[in-house]
Short mmCIF file of C-alpha atoms in Angstrom, two decimals:
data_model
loop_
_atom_site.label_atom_id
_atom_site.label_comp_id
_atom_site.label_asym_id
_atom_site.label_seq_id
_atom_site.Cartn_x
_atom_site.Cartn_y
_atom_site.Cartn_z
CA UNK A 1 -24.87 -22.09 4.29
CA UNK A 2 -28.06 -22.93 5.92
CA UNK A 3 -30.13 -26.40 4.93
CA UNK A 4 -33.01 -23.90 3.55
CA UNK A 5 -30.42 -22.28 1.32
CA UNK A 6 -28.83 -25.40 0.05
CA UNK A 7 -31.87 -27.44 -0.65
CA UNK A 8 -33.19 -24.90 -2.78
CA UNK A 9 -29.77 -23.92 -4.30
CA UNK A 10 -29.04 -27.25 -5.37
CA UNK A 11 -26.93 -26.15 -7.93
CA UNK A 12 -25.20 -22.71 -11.41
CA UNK A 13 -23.28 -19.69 -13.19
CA UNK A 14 -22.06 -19.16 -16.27
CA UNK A 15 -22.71 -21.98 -16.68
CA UNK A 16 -25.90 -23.96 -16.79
CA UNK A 17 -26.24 -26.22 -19.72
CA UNK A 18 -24.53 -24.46 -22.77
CA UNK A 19 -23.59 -26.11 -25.78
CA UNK A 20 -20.87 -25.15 -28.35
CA UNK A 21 -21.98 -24.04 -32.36
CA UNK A 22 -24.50 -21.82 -32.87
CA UNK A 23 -27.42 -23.46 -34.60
CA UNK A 24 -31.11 -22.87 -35.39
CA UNK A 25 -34.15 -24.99 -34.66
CA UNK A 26 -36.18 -25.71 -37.39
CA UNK A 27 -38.89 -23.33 -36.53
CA UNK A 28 -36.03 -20.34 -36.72
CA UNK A 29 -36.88 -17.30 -37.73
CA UNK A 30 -38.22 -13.23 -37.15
CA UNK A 31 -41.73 -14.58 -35.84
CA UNK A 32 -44.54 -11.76 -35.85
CA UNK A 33 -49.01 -12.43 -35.02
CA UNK A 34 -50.31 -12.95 -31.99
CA UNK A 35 -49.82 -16.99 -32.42
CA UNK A 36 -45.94 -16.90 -32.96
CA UNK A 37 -43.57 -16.63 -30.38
CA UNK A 38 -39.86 -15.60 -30.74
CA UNK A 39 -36.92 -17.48 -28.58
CA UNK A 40 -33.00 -17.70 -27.89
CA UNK A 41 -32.05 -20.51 -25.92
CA UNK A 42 -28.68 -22.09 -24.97
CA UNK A 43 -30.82 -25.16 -23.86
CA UNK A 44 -29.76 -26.68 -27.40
CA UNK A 45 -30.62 -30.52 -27.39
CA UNK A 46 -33.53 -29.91 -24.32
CA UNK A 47 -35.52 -26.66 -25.21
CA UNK A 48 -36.39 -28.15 -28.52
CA UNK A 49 -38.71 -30.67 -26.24
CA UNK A 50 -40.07 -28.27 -24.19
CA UNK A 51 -41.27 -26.37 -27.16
CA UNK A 52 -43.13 -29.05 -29.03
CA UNK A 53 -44.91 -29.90 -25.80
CA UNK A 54 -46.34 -26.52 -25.59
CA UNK A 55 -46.73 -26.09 -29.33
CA UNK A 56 -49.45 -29.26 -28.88
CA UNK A 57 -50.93 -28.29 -25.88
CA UNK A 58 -51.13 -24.92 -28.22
CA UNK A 59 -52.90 -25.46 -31.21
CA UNK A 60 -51.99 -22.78 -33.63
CA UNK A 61 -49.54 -21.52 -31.94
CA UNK A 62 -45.85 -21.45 -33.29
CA UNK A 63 -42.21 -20.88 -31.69
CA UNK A 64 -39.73 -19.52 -33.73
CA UNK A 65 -36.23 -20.23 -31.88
CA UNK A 66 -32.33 -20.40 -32.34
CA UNK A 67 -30.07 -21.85 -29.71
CA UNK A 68 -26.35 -20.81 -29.54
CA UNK A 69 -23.48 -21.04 -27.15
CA UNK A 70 -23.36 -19.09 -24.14
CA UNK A 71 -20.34 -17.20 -24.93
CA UNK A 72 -21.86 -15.78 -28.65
CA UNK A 73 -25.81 -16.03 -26.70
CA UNK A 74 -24.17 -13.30 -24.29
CA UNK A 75 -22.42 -10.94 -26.49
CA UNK A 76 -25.37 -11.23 -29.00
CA UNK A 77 -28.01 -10.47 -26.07
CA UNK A 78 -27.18 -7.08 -24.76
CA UNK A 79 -26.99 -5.73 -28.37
CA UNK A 80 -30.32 -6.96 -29.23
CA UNK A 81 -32.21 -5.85 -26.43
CA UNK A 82 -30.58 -2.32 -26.40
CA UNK A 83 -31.16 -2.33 -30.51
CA UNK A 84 -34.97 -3.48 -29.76
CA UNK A 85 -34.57 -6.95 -31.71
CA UNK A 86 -34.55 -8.95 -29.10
CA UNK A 87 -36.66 -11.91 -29.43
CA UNK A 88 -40.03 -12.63 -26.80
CA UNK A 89 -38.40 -14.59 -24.77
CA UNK A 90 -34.30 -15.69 -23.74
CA UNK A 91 -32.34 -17.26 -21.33
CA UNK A 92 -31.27 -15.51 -18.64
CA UNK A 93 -28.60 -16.43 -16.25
CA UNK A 94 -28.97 -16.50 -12.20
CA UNK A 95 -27.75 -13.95 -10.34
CA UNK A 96 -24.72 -10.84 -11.58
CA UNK A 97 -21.94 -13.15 -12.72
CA UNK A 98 -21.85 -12.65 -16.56
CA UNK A 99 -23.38 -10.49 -19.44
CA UNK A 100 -26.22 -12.10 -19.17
CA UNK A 101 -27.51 -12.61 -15.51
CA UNK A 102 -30.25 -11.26 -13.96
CA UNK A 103 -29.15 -8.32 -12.63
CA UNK A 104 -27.61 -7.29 -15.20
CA UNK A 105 -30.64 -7.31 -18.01
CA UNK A 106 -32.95 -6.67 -15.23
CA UNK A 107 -31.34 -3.16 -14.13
CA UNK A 108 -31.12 -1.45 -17.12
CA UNK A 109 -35.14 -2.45 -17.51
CA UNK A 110 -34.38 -5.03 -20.31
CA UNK A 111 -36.57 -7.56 -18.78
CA UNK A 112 -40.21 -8.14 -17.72
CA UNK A 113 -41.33 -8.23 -14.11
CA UNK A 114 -42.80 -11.65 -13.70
CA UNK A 115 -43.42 -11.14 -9.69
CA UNK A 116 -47.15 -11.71 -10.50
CA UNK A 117 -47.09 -14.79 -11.64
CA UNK A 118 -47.96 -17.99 -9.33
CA UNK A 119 -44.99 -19.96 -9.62
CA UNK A 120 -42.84 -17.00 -8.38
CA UNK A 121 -44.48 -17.26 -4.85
CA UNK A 122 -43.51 -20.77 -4.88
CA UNK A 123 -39.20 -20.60 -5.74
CA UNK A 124 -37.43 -21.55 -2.71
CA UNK A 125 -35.77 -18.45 -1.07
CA UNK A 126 -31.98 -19.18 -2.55
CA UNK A 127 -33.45 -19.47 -5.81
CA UNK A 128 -35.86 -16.06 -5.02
CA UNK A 129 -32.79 -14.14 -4.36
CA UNK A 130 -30.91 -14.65 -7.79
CA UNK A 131 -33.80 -15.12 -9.66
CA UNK A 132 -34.83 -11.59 -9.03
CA UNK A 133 -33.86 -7.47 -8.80
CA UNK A 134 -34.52 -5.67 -5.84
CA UNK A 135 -36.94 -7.66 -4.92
CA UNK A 136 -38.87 -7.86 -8.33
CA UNK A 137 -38.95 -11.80 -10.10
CA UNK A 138 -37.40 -11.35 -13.44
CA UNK A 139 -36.13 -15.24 -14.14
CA UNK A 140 -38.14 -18.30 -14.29
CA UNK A 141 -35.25 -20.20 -13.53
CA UNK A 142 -36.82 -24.30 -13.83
CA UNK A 143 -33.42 -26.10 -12.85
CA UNK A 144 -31.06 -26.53 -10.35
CA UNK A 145 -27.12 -28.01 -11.56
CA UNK A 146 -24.04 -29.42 -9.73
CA UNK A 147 -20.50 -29.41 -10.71
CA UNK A 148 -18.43 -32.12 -10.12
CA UNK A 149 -16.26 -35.50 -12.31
CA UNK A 150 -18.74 -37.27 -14.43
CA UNK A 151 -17.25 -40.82 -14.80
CA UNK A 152 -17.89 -43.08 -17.90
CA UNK A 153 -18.49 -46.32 -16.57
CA UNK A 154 -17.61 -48.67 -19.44
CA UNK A 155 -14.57 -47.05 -19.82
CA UNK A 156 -13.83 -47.48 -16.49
CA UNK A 157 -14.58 -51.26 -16.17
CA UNK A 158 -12.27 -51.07 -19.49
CA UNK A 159 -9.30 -49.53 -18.18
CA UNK A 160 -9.69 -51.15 -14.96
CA UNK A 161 -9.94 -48.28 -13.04
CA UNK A 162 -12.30 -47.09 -10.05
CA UNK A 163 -13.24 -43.10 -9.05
CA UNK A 164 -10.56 -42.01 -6.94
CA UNK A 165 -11.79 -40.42 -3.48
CA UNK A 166 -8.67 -38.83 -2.31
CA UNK A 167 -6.53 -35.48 -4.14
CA UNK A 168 -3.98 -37.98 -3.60
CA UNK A 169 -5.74 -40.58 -4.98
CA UNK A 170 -6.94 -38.00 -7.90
CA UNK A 171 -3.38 -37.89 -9.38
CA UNK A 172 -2.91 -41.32 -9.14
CA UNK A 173 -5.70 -42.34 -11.39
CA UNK A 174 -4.64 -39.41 -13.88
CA UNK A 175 -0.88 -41.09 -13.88
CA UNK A 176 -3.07 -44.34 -14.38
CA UNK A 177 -5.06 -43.22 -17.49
CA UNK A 178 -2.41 -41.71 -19.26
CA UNK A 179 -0.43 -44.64 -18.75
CA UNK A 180 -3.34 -46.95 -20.22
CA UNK A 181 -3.67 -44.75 -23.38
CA UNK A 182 -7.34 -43.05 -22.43
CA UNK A 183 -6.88 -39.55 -20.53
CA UNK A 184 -9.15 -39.30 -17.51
CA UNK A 185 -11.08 -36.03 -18.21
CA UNK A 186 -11.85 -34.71 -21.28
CA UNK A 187 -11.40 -30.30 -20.84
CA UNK A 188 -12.87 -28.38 -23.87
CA UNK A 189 -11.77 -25.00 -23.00
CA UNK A 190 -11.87 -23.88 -26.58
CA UNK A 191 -14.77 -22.20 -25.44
CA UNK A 192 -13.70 -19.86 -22.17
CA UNK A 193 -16.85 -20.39 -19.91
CA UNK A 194 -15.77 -24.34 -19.88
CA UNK A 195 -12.40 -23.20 -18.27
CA UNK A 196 -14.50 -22.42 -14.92
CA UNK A 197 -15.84 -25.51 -14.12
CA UNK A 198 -12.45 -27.19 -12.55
CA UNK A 199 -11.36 -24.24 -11.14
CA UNK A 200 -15.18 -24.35 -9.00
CA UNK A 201 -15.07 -27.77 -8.66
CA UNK A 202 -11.44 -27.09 -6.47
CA UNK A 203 -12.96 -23.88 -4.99
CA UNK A 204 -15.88 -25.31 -3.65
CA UNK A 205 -13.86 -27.75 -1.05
CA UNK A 206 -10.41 -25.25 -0.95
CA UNK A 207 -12.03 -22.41 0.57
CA UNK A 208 -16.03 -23.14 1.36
CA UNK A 209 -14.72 -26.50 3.01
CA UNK A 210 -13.34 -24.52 5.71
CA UNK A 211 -14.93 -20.90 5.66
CA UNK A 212 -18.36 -21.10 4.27
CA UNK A 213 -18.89 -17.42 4.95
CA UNK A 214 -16.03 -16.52 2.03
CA UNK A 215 -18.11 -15.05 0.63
CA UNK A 216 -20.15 -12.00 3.01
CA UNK A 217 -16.66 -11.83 3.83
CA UNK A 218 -15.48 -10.42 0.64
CA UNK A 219 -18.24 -8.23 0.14
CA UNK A 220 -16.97 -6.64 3.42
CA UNK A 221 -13.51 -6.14 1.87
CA UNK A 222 -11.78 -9.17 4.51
CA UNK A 223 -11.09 -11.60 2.13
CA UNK A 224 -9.19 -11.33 -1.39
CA UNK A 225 -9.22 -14.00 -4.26
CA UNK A 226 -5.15 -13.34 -4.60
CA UNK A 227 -5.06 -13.80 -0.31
CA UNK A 228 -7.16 -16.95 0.31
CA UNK A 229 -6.83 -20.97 -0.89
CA UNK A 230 -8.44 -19.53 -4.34
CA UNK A 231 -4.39 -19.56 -4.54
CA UNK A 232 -4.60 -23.56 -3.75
CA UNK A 233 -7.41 -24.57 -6.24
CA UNK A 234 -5.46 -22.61 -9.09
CA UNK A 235 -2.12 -24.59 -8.44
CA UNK A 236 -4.01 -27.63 -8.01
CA UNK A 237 -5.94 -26.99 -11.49
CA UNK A 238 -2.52 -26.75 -12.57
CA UNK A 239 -1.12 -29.62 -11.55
CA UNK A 240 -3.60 -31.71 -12.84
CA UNK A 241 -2.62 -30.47 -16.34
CA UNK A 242 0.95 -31.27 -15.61
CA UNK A 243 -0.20 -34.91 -14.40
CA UNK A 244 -2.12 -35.21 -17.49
CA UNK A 245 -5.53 -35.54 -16.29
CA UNK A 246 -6.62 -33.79 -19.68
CA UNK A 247 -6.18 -34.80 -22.76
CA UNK A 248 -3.75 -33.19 -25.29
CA UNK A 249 -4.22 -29.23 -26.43
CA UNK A 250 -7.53 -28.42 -24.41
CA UNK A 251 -7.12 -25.13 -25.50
CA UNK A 252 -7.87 -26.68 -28.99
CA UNK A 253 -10.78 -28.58 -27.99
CA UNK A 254 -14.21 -27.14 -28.60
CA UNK A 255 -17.46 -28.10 -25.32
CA UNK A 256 -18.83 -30.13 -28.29
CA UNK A 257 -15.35 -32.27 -29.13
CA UNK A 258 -15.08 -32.74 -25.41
CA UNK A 259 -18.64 -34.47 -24.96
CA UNK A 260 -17.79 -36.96 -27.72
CA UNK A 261 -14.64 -38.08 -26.11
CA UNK A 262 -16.41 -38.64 -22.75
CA UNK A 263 -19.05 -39.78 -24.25
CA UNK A 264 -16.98 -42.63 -26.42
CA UNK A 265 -14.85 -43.47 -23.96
CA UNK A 266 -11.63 -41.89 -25.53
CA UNK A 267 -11.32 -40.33 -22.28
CA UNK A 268 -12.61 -41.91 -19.11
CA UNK A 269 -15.29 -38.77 -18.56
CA UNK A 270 -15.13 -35.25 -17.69
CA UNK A 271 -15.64 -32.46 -15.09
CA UNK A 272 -18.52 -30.84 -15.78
CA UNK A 273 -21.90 -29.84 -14.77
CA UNK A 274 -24.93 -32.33 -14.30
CA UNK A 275 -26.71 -31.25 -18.15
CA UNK A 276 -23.43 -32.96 -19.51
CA UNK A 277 -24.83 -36.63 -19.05
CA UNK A 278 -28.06 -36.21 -21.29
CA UNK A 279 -25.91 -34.69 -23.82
CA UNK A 280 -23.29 -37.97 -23.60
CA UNK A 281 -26.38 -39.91 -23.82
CA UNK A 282 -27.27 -38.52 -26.52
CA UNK A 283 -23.82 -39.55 -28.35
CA UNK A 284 -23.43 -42.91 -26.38
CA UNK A 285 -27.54 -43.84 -25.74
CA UNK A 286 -26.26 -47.20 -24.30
CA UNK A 287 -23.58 -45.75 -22.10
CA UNK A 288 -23.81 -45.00 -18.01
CA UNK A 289 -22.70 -41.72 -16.40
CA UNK A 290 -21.81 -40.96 -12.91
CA UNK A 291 -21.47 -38.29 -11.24
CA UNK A 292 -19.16 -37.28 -8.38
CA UNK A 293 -17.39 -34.85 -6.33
CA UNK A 294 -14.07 -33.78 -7.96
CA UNK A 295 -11.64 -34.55 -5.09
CA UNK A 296 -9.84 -30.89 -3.82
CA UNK A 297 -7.78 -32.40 -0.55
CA UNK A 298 -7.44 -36.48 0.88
CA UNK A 299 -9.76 -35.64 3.86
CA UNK A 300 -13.72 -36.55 1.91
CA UNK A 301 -15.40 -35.37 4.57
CA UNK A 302 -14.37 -31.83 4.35
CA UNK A 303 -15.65 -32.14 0.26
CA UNK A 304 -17.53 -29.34 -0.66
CA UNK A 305 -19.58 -29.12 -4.09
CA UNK A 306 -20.50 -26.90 -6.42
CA UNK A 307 -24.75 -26.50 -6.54
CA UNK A 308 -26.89 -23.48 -7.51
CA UNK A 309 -29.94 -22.72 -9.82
CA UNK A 310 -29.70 -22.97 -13.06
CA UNK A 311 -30.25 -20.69 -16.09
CA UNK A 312 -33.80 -20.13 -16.94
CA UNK A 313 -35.59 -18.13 -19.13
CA UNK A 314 -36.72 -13.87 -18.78
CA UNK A 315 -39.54 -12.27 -20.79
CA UNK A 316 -38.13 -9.17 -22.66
CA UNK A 317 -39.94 -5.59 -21.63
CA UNK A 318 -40.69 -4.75 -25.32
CA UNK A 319 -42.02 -8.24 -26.23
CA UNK A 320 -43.62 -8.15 -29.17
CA UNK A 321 -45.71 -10.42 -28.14
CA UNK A 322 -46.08 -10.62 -24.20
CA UNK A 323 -48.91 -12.22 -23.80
CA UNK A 324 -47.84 -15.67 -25.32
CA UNK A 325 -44.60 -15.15 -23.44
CA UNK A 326 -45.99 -15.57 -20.77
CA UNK A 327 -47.69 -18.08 -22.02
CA UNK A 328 -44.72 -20.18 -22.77
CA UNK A 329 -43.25 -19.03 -19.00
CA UNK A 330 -46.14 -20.70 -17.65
CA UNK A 331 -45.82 -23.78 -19.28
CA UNK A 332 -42.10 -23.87 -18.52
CA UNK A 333 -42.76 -23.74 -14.70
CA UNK A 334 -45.22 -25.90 -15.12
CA UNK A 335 -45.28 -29.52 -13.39
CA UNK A 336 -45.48 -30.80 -16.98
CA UNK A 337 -43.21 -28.39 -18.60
CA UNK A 338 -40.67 -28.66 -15.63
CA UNK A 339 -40.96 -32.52 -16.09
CA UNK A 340 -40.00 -32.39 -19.89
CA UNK A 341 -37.21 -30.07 -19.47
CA UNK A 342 -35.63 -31.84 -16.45
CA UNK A 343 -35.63 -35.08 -17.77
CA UNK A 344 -34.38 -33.91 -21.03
CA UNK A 345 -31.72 -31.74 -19.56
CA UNK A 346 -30.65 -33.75 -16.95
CA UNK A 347 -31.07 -31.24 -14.04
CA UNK A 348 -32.94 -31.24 -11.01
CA UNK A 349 -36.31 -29.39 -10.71
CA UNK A 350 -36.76 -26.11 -8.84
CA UNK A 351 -39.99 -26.55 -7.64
CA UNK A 352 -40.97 -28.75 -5.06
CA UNK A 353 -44.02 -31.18 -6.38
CA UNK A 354 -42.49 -30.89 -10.34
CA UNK A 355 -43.02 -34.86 -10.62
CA UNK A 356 -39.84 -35.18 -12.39
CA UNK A 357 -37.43 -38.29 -11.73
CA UNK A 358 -33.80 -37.83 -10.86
CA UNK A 359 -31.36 -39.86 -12.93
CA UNK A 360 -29.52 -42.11 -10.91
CA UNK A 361 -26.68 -40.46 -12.01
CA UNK A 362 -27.07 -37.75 -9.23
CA UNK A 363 -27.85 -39.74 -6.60
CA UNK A 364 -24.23 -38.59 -4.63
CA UNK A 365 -24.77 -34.92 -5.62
CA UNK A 366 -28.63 -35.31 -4.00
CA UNK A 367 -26.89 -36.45 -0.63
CA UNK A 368 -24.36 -33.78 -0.87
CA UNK A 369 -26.91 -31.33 -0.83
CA UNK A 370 -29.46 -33.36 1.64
CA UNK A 371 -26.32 -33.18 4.15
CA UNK A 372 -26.06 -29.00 3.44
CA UNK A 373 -21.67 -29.79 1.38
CA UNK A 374 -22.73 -27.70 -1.45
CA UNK A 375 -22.44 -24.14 -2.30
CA UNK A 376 -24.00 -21.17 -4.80
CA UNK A 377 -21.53 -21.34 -7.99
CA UNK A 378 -19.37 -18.43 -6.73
CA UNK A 379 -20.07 -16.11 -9.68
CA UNK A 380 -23.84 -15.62 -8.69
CA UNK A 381 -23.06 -13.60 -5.35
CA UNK A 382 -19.58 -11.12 -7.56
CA UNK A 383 -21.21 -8.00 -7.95
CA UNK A 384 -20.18 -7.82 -11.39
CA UNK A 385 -19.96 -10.01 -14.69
CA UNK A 386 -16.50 -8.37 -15.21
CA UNK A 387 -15.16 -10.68 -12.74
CA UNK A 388 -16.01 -13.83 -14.13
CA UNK A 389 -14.97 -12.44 -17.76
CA UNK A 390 -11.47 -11.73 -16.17
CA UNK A 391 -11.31 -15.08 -14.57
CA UNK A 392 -12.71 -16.82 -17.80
CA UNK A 393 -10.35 -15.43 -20.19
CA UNK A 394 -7.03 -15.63 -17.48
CA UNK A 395 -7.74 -18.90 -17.44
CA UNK A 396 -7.31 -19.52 -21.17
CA UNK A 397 -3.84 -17.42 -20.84
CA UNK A 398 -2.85 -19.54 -17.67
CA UNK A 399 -3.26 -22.61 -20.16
CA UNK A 400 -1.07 -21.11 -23.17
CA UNK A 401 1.41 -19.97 -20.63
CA UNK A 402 0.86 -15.80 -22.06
CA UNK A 403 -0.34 -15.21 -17.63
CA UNK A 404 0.26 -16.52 -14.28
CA UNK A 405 -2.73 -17.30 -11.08
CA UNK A 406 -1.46 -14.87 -9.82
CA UNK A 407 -2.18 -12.01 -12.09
CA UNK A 408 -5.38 -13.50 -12.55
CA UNK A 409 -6.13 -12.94 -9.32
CA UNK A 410 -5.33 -9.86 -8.83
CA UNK A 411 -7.24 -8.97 -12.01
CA UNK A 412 -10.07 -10.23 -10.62
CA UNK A 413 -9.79 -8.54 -7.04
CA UNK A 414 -9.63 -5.62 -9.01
CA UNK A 415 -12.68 -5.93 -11.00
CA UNK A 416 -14.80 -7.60 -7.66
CA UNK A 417 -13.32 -4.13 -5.99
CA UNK A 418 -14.91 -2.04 -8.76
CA UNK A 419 -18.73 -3.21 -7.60
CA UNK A 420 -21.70 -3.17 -9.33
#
């Protein structure tokens, strides 16, 4: 991957920063005038922000939202836009990776063409290219996420313990954890788009480290997921469960219960992507976060992470109310919008010029990309969102021992083989 590509792709799939129970904001509701705008957001915790901002620099006007989790946001979406009660404006993922991606609301002619508008001009190219549909803007996509181990640093100092920098070293401080009573990552894979995150985290070092064009070459039929080191990052995932690097029954622990033991310090943090650390602020306000590259092999110089843009938010076709979406869009991408959603969610701004601050926090994933050792979240460039689905839900069976990596892997070759 070129510089150009990575600095603007600093980091997001499936994943961008979703949060567990459905809930409603306290302006919730059908919405209807030409003052009231209608949203669905898995930004819980950041959008809410963003929205009083622009309801004061609005007078009159009103936003009626609900946040939910991405994996009832995306089998809610699709039905509402195809039933016409969709609200004004959603989230919409980057790229074709899942049920609610770009492509895949932007094909069917679900979504708005925002090409027009001047902040479209102005996405970096990487960003351009998932952000859109044959070459039409349909996302306003404001941030860019990483993936890696987010460490809590008073439970470090507490257990004694420093980030290890090795795979070798990895296992060790797992062994270490366990043996001190406090689990080094917390995994919530209750909910199925959490079980991902590891598995990229491996991914990005296993097989990018060494071929970063993986990728063109399985769209030219070369390369399989069930032939290549996707092999090694699944028995590695593994064998960090065996070395009890998780805490007990992940399969029983919700995105939400996760958080609050990183957060507390019941475990010593969590693998996860950069929106997790406002969100453990938000349980622990007096606690530090850091984040760091999940170590994938005992050579750090071939470590690869995880970085791509992040979701962001699509205007439907049938608004009921277009203009003031597009309003709203505006104001989202937006130095000052971009500012208050950044800060609040923790990611990194997609525009150049935003004037928002970068936690600290991030200062090893900003040098990872500076130095070009990141890559796309590998969903964004499948050509279909069964693929991730397959991957998502194979990964809950690896856990409860009802599948094997290797028939999820050749699950997902088939899907990946079926195209678009």
């Amino acid at each position: 991957m070129r510089r150009t590509r990575l600095a603007a792709v600093v980091a997001a799939t499936a994943i961008t920063a979703t949060m567990t129970a459905c809930s409603s904001g306290p302006n919730a509701g059908s919405g209807g005038g030409s003052n009231v705008l209608t949203l669905a957001s898995v930004d819980q915790g950041s959008v809410e922000d963003v929205i009083k901002a622009f309801e004061a620099a609005n007078p009159g006007v009103k936003v009626n939202f609900t946040t939910s989790g991405a994996d009832q946001y995306q089998q809610q979406i699709r039905t509402q836009l195809a039933s016409g009660t969709a609200p004004d404006v959603m989230t919409v993922w980057p790229g074709n990776g899942n049920p609610g991606a770009t492509y895949v609301l932007a094909e069917p002619g679900y979504l708005l063409d925002l090409s027009a508008q001047p902040w479209a001009a102005e996405l970096p190219d990487a960003v351009k290219s998932v952000a859109g549909y044959e070459g039409r803007t349909y996302n306003a996509i404001f941030g860019l996420n990483g993936i890696g181990a987010v460490y809590n640093q008073e439970a470090m100092q507490k257990a004694g313990l420093t980030p290890p920098g090795t795979w070798t070293e990895l296992l060790a401080f797992c062994r270490a954890a366990a043996a001190k009573g406090t689990p080094a990552f917390a995994l919530g894979i209750q909910d199925n788009w959490v079980t991902q995150l590891v598995l990229y985290a491996l991914v990005a070092t296993t097989v990018y480290g060494t071929d970063r064009d993986f990728d063109t070459k399985m769209q030219a039929g070369q390369a399989t997921f069930a032939g290549s080191p996707w092999t090694t990052a699944m028995a590695k995932y593994r064998e960090m469960n065996a070395t009890g690097c998780f805490q007990k029954n992940p399969l029983g622990t919700s995105y939400e219960a996760s958080q609050e033991l990183a957060a507390t310090g019941k475990t010593l943090g969590i693998v996860q992507g950069n929106w997790v650390v406002a969100l453990l602020k938000g349980k622990n306000p007096s606690g530090t976060f850091l984040l760091k590259p999940l170590p994938a092999t005992d050579d750090p110089a071939a470590f690869v992470m995880p970085a791509a843009a992040g979701a962001g938010y699509g205007v439907n076709a049938k608004a009921k109310n277009k203009e003031l979406a597009l309003k709203f869009i505006t104001y989202v991408m937006s130095p000052e919008g971009m500012k208050v959603f950044n800060a609040k969610q923790g990611s990194l701004p997609a525009l150049p010029d935003s004037g928002a601050a970068v936690d600290p926090a991030f200062t090893e994933l900003t040098t990872f990309i500076n130095d070009d050792r990141t890559v796309p979240f590998m969903d964004q460039l499948w050509p279909n969102a069964k693929v991730q689905q397959t991957m998502l839900t194979g990964l809950q069976e690896i856990f409860s021992g009802q599948s094997t990596p290797d028939e999820v892997l050749a699950a997902m070759d088939a899907d990946y083989k079926s195209g678009g």
